[in-house]
Amino acid sequence: MPLVDLDRFDFLYANRVKGMKTAVTRDLMATLSRPGIISLAGGFPDTKLFGEEAFREISQNIAADSAQALQYGPTAGLESIKDVIVDVMSAEGIEASQEEVFTTTGAQQALDLVAKVFLDEGDAILCEGPTYAGALNAFAAYRPRIMHIPMDRAGIIPSAVREALKKARKQGVRVKFIYTVPNFQNPTGVTMNGERRRELLQIAREYDLIIIEDNPYGMLRFEGEPLPTLSAIEKEEDGDVDRVVYLGTFSKIFAPGVRLGWVHAQPGILHKINVGKQGADLCSSNLSQMMISSYFQHSDWRGYVKRQTKIYQERRNAMLDALAEFMPKEVHWTHPEGGLFVWATMPSYLDATNMLPRAISRNVAYVPGEGFYAGGEGKNCMRLNFSFVEPERIRRGIELLSEVIRDHMELRSDLERGSQQGARHGSKIGTDR
Ligand SMILES: Cc1ncc(COP(=O)(O)O)c(C=O)c1O
């Protein structure tokens, strides 16, 4: 980004701009599209799997309603897309009704709207540590305090949530919501176990908080049994949707290019979100909504998700096998049962951000862990994506990355022979070898 610090309108920008930063992955995009680079950095589903023929068919199906497709629509979304959302949620085990769902321009907009309607400057929110960088970005504009809660292999640690809430209460800090990605979390690939889901909900009741349940990956499971969403647990235990605000998206089960997601919540919250969205973009694209409705109503979308998931599983296997084959024994990683990501943790003295230029010069890229924390932790960690690259290239990419890590470890050993340095920043996530 050129000359950001010399921006001559600095004195005019709003205070909120100070907290906003661009996502590393967005900045990296141009570099990563360079031929020859094996990018394990993106968070992309593989849209090539959808195919030209299926795309043509959808376009033909909606051509007859071109006037509506090209028109503005209702802020909450067309009736037909709400039917589809209810259907998709039912496949996720949530009995939703049309009135409880609200269409957004991707789940990303939902994150922004949730922050817009709940956060005043200085309010605190609890997030997993690490958490989805895009959520941190969306929240940052509203200038909250981010409190990261450590995770282990079973997800966010409830006792640490309680501790943080007690501490906040003591300090007179107002906590508004807990943000969680319970399934195959971005960036760690970790899934919160069933017991913790119930406990988290119980904590939210005790402290009268909202839970933002962001679930883009729930249906991309290739191992193990699906777990009930927090939203489903709330309906089962309390008889209705109340404090869980569930975010869904078509990005990972269909395609991110349509930019369509949704919020499932109780009417009071949806009303506020509706007003917030009117100010942001009036409505989401009718064209996208109609394409999705056409596909989901007339085609085997579940079959398509299954096909994608099978391919991601092969790629996940390729990544785990390559990690086991090539990585130095000091490096650890997670074992996701679905989704798109593996999280790798290097020895605490290595810095994944500093290492990235070297990795790119060796033709492999990843996302440094630092961007998934608000306060600079996670420096020795990295997010590795397996959904977008073919297995042989994943294997080669991990081999190259292992070489880069080894080089840096050796450099450190050389330095250490001369002088003793203190360890820096660690990571709390329990990982598999
Ligand atoms: C956890 C999480 N939430 C939200 C989003 C945004 O998704 P969308 O494409 O629906 O805006 C992503 C995208 O990668 C994500 O990983």
PDB file of C-alpha atoms and ligand atoms in Angstrom, residues 106-108 111 132 179 181 186 214 216-217 249 251-252 259, ligand 1:
ATOM      1  CA  GLY A 106     -22.353 -12.366   2.349  1.00  0.00           C
ATOM      2  CA  ALA A 107     -21.852 -13.325   5.967  1.00  0.00           C
ATOM      3  CA  GLN A 108     -19.240 -10.581   5.947  1.00  0.00           C
ATOM      4  CA  LEU A 111     -20.694  -9.343  10.754  1.00  0.00           C
ATOM      5  CA  TYR A 132     -11.531 -15.017  11.652  1.00  0.00           C
ATOM      6  CA  TYR A 179     -18.308 -14.315  18.607  1.00  0.00           C
ATOM      7  CA  VAL A 181     -17.002 -20.023  14.552  1.00  0.00           C
ATOM      8  CA  ASN A 186     -11.266 -20.171  10.292  1.00  0.00           C
ATOM      9  CA  ASP A 214     -20.789 -17.817  12.427  1.00  0.00           C
ATOM     10  CA  PRO A 216     -19.882 -20.996   6.977  1.00  0.00           C
ATOM     11  CA  TYR A 217     -18.245 -24.420   7.110  1.00  0.00           C
ATOM     12  CA  THR A 249     -23.598 -18.096   3.825  1.00  0.00           C
ATOM     13  CA  SER A 251     -20.139 -18.831  -0.217  1.00  0.00           C
ATOM     14  CA  LYS A 252     -18.852 -22.232   0.792  1.00  0.00           C
ATOM     15  CA  ARG A 259     -22.031 -12.591  -2.238  1.00  0.00           C
TER      16      ARG A 259
HETATM   17  C1  LIG B   1     -15.674 -17.511   9.536  1.00  0.00           C
HETATM   18  C2  LIG B   1     -16.089 -16.717   8.352  1.00  0.00           C
HETATM   19  N1  LIG B   1     -17.122 -15.882   8.457  1.00  0.00           N
HETATM   20  C3  LIG B   1     -17.530 -15.138   7.428  1.00  0.00           C
HETATM   21  C4  LIG B   1     -16.895 -15.209   6.214  1.00  0.00           C
HETATM   22  C5  LIG B   1     -17.371 -14.319   5.100  1.00  0.00           C
HETATM   23  O1  LIG B   1     -18.111 -15.073   4.196  1.00  0.00           O
HETATM   24  P1  LIG B   1     -18.944 -14.444   3.021  1.00  0.00           P
HETATM   25  O2  LIG B   1     -18.263 -14.866   1.764  1.00  0.00           O
HETATM   26  O3  LIG B   1     -20.298 -15.072   3.170  1.00  0.00           O
HETATM   27  O4  LIG B   1     -19.007 -12.989   3.182  1.00  0.00           O
HETATM   28  C6  LIG B   1     -15.823 -16.057   6.042  1.00  0.00           C
HETATM   29  C7  LIG B   1     -15.109 -16.124   4.768  1.00  0.00           C
HETATM   30  O5  LIG B   1     -14.131 -16.761   4.580  1.00  0.00           O
HETATM   31  C8  LIG B   1     -15.403 -16.842   7.141  1.00  0.00           C
HETATM   32  O6  LIG B   1     -14.378 -17.685   7.065  1.00  0.00           O
END
